[in-house]
């Protein structure tokens, strides 16, 4: 559809592909905090899809999960800020070790991956692991993967599956 070029003017892209007709809004130099139609509790259909896919994949509808899905102007990749709580006391070091040892996950303790850098790669890239300063045993991390190689909700689910037996 659009040949990738760092010098491309996004206004020209928007006009060429009629992005506002596709997305309902200008996508170039913009972030759209709505994917799909609004549904129950003012969540979008895409946000409910993340919840339902997680339940289905993990075969557990008791998991407390929520999501905010936003459309951003990248060619490929899904990016996620993931918040999770562990049942047991866990340290950043312990969680980092689990992530390092997980097949299919590349953990970056001191740096962070960007969508352009992970394009064409099969791994899920995880970074920015940090503790919630206000809630005990609660953590945040950043995850990026090429969505043409990895499924949308699969990134968070695979990380949760690895952490679940030992920490969550």
PDB file of C-alpha atoms in Angstrom:
ATOM      1  CA  UNK A   1       0.000   0.000   0.000  1.00  0.00           C
ATOM      2  CA  UNK A   2       2.649   2.528   1.013  1.00  0.00           C
ATOM      3  CA  UNK A   3       6.346   2.034   0.491  1.00  0.00           C
ATOM      4  CA  UNK A   4       8.225   2.666   3.725  1.00  0.00           C
ATOM      5  CA  UNK A   5      10.480   5.675   3.621  1.00  0.00           C
ATOM      6  CA  UNK A   6      11.632   7.769   6.572  1.00  0.00           C
ATOM      7  CA  UNK A   7      11.232  10.905   4.452  1.00  0.00           C
ATOM      8  CA  UNK A   8       7.597  10.249   3.534  1.00  0.00           C
ATOM      9  CA  UNK A   9       5.241  13.098   4.357  1.00  0.00           C
ATOM     10  CA  UNK A  10       2.405  11.594   6.396  1.00  0.00           C
ATOM     11  CA  UNK A  11      -0.074  14.195   5.119  1.00  0.00           C
ATOM     12  CA  UNK A  12       0.515  12.814   1.627  1.00  0.00           C
ATOM     13  CA  UNK A  13      -0.044   9.284   2.904  1.00  0.00           C
ATOM     14  CA  UNK A  14      -3.285  10.295   4.599  1.00  0.00           C
ATOM     15  CA  UNK A  15      -4.570  11.853   1.385  1.00  0.00           C
ATOM     16  CA  UNK A  16      -3.368   9.011  -0.823  1.00  0.00           C
ATOM     17  CA  UNK A  17      -5.021   6.219   1.135  1.00  0.00           C
ATOM     18  CA  UNK A  18      -7.962   8.334   2.333  1.00  0.00           C
ATOM     19  CA  UNK A  19      -7.090   7.386   5.907  1.00  0.00           C
ATOM     20  CA  UNK A  20      -9.811   9.526   7.431  1.00  0.00           C
ATOM     21  CA  UNK A  21     -12.364   7.496   5.458  1.00  0.00           C
ATOM     22  CA  UNK A  22     -10.829   4.259   6.712  1.00  0.00           C
ATOM     23  CA  UNK A  23     -10.225   5.244  10.343  1.00  0.00           C
ATOM     24  CA  UNK A  24     -12.726   8.074  10.740  1.00  0.00           C
ATOM     25  CA  UNK A  25      -9.917  10.457  11.672  1.00  0.00           C
ATOM     26  CA  UNK A  26      -6.552  11.608  10.371  1.00  0.00           C
ATOM     27  CA  UNK A  27      -4.020   8.920  11.280  1.00  0.00           C
ATOM     28  CA  UNK A  28      -0.769  10.698  10.323  1.00  0.00           C
ATOM     29  CA  UNK A  29       0.930  12.300  13.336  1.00  0.00           C
ATOM     30  CA  UNK A  30      -2.008  11.197  15.437  1.00  0.00           C
ATOM     31  CA  UNK A  31      -3.171   8.549  17.894  1.00  0.00           C
ATOM     32  CA  UNK A  32      -6.775   7.379  17.867  1.00  0.00           C
ATOM     33  CA  UNK A  33      -7.972   5.942  21.214  1.00  0.00           C
ATOM     34  CA  UNK A  34     -10.804   3.964  19.621  1.00  0.00           C
ATOM     35  CA  UNK A  35     -10.660   0.773  17.582  1.00  0.00           C
ATOM     36  CA  UNK A  36     -14.079  -0.590  16.719  1.00  0.00           C
ATOM     37  CA  UNK A  37     -17.471   0.481  17.992  1.00  0.00           C
ATOM     38  CA  UNK A  38     -18.228   1.474  21.570  1.00  0.00           C
ATOM     39  CA  UNK A  39     -19.871  -1.320  23.538  1.00  0.00           C
ATOM     40  CA  UNK A  40     -20.696  -2.119  27.167  1.00  0.00           C
ATOM     41  CA  UNK A  41     -19.020   0.080  29.836  1.00  0.00           C
ATOM     42  CA  UNK A  42     -17.782   2.397  27.056  1.00  0.00           C
ATOM     43  CA  UNK A  43     -15.170  -0.182  25.981  1.00  0.00           C
ATOM     44  CA  UNK A  44     -14.647  -0.711  22.266  1.00  0.00           C
ATOM     45  CA  UNK A  45     -15.210  -3.963  20.414  1.00  0.00           C
ATOM     46  CA  UNK A  46     -11.420  -4.378  20.068  1.00  0.00           C
ATOM     47  CA  UNK A  47     -10.927  -3.946  23.823  1.00  0.00           C
ATOM     48  CA  UNK A  48     -13.580  -6.585  24.530  1.00  0.00           C
ATOM     49  CA  UNK A  49     -11.878  -8.813  21.957  1.00  0.00           C
ATOM     50  CA  UNK A  50      -8.618  -8.652  23.946  1.00  0.00           C
ATOM     51  CA  UNK A  51     -10.491  -9.642  27.122  1.00  0.00           C
ATOM     52  CA  UNK A  52     -12.386 -12.510  25.476  1.00  0.00           C
ATOM     53  CA  UNK A  53      -9.334 -13.842  23.601  1.00  0.00           C
ATOM     54  CA  UNK A  54      -7.352 -13.883  26.831  1.00  0.00           C
ATOM     55  CA  UNK A  55     -10.109 -15.853  28.595  1.00  0.00           C
ATOM     56  CA  UNK A  56     -10.309 -18.277  25.678  1.00  0.00           C
ATOM     57  CA  UNK A  57      -6.568 -18.829  25.288  1.00  0.00           C
ATOM     58  CA  UNK A  58      -5.977 -19.286  29.021  1.00  0.00           C
ATOM     59  CA  UNK A  59      -9.285 -21.131  29.505  1.00  0.00           C
ATOM     60  CA  UNK A  60      -9.962 -18.955  32.554  1.00  0.00           C
ATOM     61  CA  UNK A  61     -12.671 -16.304  32.630  1.00  0.00           C
ATOM     62  CA  UNK A  62     -11.879 -15.389  36.243  1.00  0.00           C
ATOM     63  CA  UNK A  63      -8.802 -13.400  35.214  1.00  0.00           C
ATOM     64  CA  UNK A  64      -9.254  -9.700  35.836  1.00  0.00           C
ATOM     65  CA  UNK A  65      -8.127  -8.055  32.621  1.00  0.00           C
ATOM     66  CA  UNK A  66      -8.837  -4.758  30.980  1.00  0.00           C
ATOM     67  CA  UNK A  67      -7.389  -3.001  27.955  1.00  0.00           C
ATOM     68  CA  UNK A  68      -7.326   0.289  26.115  1.00  0.00           C
ATOM     69  CA  UNK A  69      -6.689  -0.112  22.394  1.00  0.00           C
ATOM     70  CA  UNK A  70      -5.363   2.773  20.318  1.00  0.00           C
ATOM     71  CA  UNK A  71      -4.603   3.117  16.625  1.00  0.00           C
ATOM     72  CA  UNK A  72      -1.146   4.558  15.928  1.00  0.00           C
ATOM     73  CA  UNK A  73       0.541   5.305  12.585  1.00  0.00           C
ATOM     74  CA  UNK A  74       2.993   2.407  12.346  1.00  0.00           C
ATOM     75  CA  UNK A  75       3.331   0.026   9.424  1.00  0.00           C
ATOM     76  CA  UNK A  76       3.386  -3.126  11.546  1.00  0.00           C
ATOM     77  CA  UNK A  77       3.605  -4.107  15.205  1.00  0.00           C
ATOM     78  CA  UNK A  78       1.475  -4.158  18.277  1.00  0.00           C
ATOM     79  CA  UNK A  79       2.708  -2.436  21.401  1.00  0.00           C
ATOM     80  CA  UNK A  80       1.309  -3.015  24.858  1.00  0.00           C
ATOM     81  CA  UNK A  81       1.735  -1.531  28.292  1.00  0.00           C
ATOM     82  CA  UNK A  82       0.957  -4.503  30.532  1.00  0.00           C
ATOM     83  CA  UNK A  83       0.048  -4.231  34.210  1.00  0.00           C
ATOM     84  CA  UNK A  84      -0.030  -7.376  36.331  1.00  0.00           C
ATOM     85  CA  UNK A  85      -0.221  -8.463  39.950  1.00  0.00           C
ATOM     86  CA  UNK A  86       1.587 -11.459  41.420  1.00  0.00           C
ATOM     87  CA  UNK A  87       0.066 -13.749  44.057  1.00  0.00           C
ATOM     88  CA  UNK A  88       3.461 -14.264  45.680  1.00  0.00           C
ATOM     89  CA  UNK A  89       6.029 -11.649  46.612  1.00  0.00           C
ATOM     90  CA  UNK A  90       8.278 -11.158  43.610  1.00  0.00           C
ATOM     91  CA  UNK A  91      11.194  -8.915  42.813  1.00  0.00           C
ATOM     92  CA  UNK A  92      12.045  -7.209  39.559  1.00  0.00           C
ATOM     93  CA  UNK A  93      15.107  -9.423  39.361  1.00  0.00           C
ATOM     94  CA  UNK A  94      13.019 -12.612  39.680  1.00  0.00           C
ATOM     95  CA  UNK A  95      10.531 -11.506  37.049  1.00  0.00           C
ATOM     96  CA  UNK A  96      13.369 -10.398  34.772  1.00  0.00           C
ATOM     97  CA  UNK A  97      15.007 -13.821  35.099  1.00  0.00           C
ATOM     98  CA  UNK A  98      11.761 -15.565  34.149  1.00  0.00           C
ATOM     99  CA  UNK A  99      11.424 -13.310  31.111  1.00  0.00           C
ATOM    100  CA  UNK A 100      15.067 -13.900  30.075  1.00  0.00           C
ATOM    101  CA  UNK A 101      14.575 -17.665  30.182  1.00  0.00           C
ATOM    102  CA  UNK A 102      11.325 -17.639  28.234  1.00  0.00           C
ATOM    103  CA  UNK A 103      11.515 -19.054  24.730  1.00  0.00           C
ATOM    104  CA  UNK A 104      10.225 -16.556  22.178  1.00  0.00           C
ATOM    105  CA  UNK A 105      10.718 -13.548  24.458  1.00  0.00           C
ATOM    106  CA  UNK A 106      13.625 -11.107  24.302  1.00  0.00           C
ATOM    107  CA  UNK A 107      13.935  -9.124  27.516  1.00  0.00           C
ATOM    108  CA  UNK A 108      15.679  -5.748  27.610  1.00  0.00           C
ATOM    109  CA  UNK A 109      16.425  -4.727  31.215  1.00  0.00           C
ATOM    110  CA  UNK A 110      18.089  -1.419  30.309  1.00  0.00           C
ATOM    111  CA  UNK A 111      16.702  -0.448  26.909  1.00  0.00           C
ATOM    112  CA  UNK A 112      13.386  -0.656  25.083  1.00  0.00           C
ATOM    113  CA  UNK A 113      12.411  -1.930  21.633  1.00  0.00           C
ATOM    114  CA  UNK A 114      10.500   0.152  19.100  1.00  0.00           C
ATOM    115  CA  UNK A 115       7.986  -1.107  16.528  1.00  0.00           C
ATOM    116  CA  UNK A 116      10.307  -0.351  13.590  1.00  0.00           C
ATOM    117  CA  UNK A 117      13.094  -2.380  15.208  1.00  0.00           C
ATOM    118  CA  UNK A 118      11.041  -5.549  15.697  1.00  0.00           C
ATOM    119  CA  UNK A 119       9.490  -5.665  12.248  1.00  0.00           C
ATOM    120  CA  UNK A 120      10.000  -9.037  10.584  1.00  0.00           C
ATOM    121  CA  UNK A 121      11.031 -10.767  13.826  1.00  0.00           C
ATOM    122  CA  UNK A 122       9.159 -13.585  15.533  1.00  0.00           C
ATOM    123  CA  UNK A 123       9.985 -12.821  19.157  1.00  0.00           C
ATOM    124  CA  UNK A 124       8.005 -10.758  21.629  1.00  0.00           C
ATOM    125  CA  UNK A 125      10.227  -7.956  22.903  1.00  0.00           C
ATOM    126  CA  UNK A 126       9.759  -6.945  26.547  1.00  0.00           C
ATOM    127  CA  UNK A 127      11.233  -3.970  28.381  1.00  0.00           C
ATOM    128  CA  UNK A 128      10.591  -1.258  30.964  1.00  0.00           C
ATOM    129  CA  UNK A 129       9.811  -3.745  33.715  1.00  0.00           C
ATOM    130  CA  UNK A 130       9.033  -1.750  36.840  1.00  0.00           C
ATOM    131  CA  UNK A 131       7.193  -1.973  40.135  1.00  0.00           C
ATOM    132  CA  UNK A 132       4.032  -0.043  40.804  1.00  0.00           C
ATOM    133  CA  UNK A 133       5.148   2.366  43.547  1.00  0.00           C
ATOM    134  CA  UNK A 134       1.706   2.344  45.168  1.00  0.00           C
ATOM    135  CA  UNK A 135       0.526  -1.281  44.976  1.00  0.00           C
ATOM    136  CA  UNK A 136       2.413  -4.224  46.438  1.00  0.00           C
ATOM    137  CA  UNK A 137       3.249  -7.068  44.025  1.00  0.00           C
ATOM    138  CA  UNK A 138       2.048  -5.046  41.039  1.00  0.00           C
ATOM    139  CA  UNK A 139       4.254  -4.462  38.020  1.00  0.00           C
ATOM    140  CA  UNK A 140       4.293  -2.825  34.589  1.00  0.00           C
ATOM    141  CA  UNK A 141       6.131  -3.831  31.441  1.00  0.00           C
ATOM    142  CA  UNK A 142       6.278  -2.775  27.805  1.00  0.00           C
ATOM    143  CA  UNK A 143       5.843  -5.343  25.038  1.00  0.00           C
ATOM    144  CA  UNK A 144       6.292  -4.952  21.278  1.00  0.00           C
ATOM    145  CA  UNK A 145       6.002  -7.501  18.495  1.00  0.00           C
ATOM    146  CA  UNK A 146       5.419  -7.689  14.770  1.00  0.00           C
ATOM    147  CA  UNK A 147       1.680  -8.351  14.564  1.00  0.00           C
ATOM    148  CA  UNK A 148       2.140 -10.038  11.194  1.00  0.00           C
ATOM    149  CA  UNK A 149       4.303 -12.622  12.970  1.00  0.00           C
ATOM    150  CA  UNK A 150       2.586 -12.739  16.384  1.00  0.00           C
ATOM    151  CA  UNK A 151      -1.131 -12.480  17.117  1.00  0.00           C
ATOM    152  CA  UNK A 152      -2.650  -9.447  18.802  1.00  0.00           C
ATOM    153  CA  UNK A 153      -3.487 -10.733  22.272  1.00  0.00           C
ATOM    154  CA  UNK A 154      -0.917 -13.527  22.136  1.00  0.00           C
ATOM    155  CA  UNK A 155       1.931 -11.305  23.374  1.00  0.00           C
ATOM    156  CA  UNK A 156       0.343 -10.576  26.740  1.00  0.00           C
ATOM    157  CA  UNK A 157      -1.025 -14.088  27.049  1.00  0.00           C
ATOM    158  CA  UNK A 158       2.326 -15.800  26.479  1.00  0.00           C
ATOM    159  CA  UNK A 159       3.969 -13.563  29.058  1.00  0.00           C
ATOM    160  CA  UNK A 160       1.153 -14.279  31.526  1.00  0.00           C
ATOM    161  CA  UNK A 161       1.411 -18.031  30.901  1.00  0.00           C
ATOM    162  CA  UNK A 162       5.088 -17.961  31.757  1.00  0.00           C
ATOM    163  CA  UNK A 163       4.670 -15.833  34.855  1.00  0.00           C
ATOM    164  CA  UNK A 164       1.467 -17.517  36.051  1.00  0.00           C
ATOM    165  CA  UNK A 165       2.854 -20.785  37.422  1.00  0.00           C
ATOM    166  CA  UNK A 166       5.535 -19.154  39.509  1.00  0.00           C
ATOM    167  CA  UNK A 167       4.408 -15.630  40.273  1.00  0.00           C
ATOM    168  CA  UNK A 168       0.856 -14.675  39.377  1.00  0.00           C
TER     169      UNK A 168
END
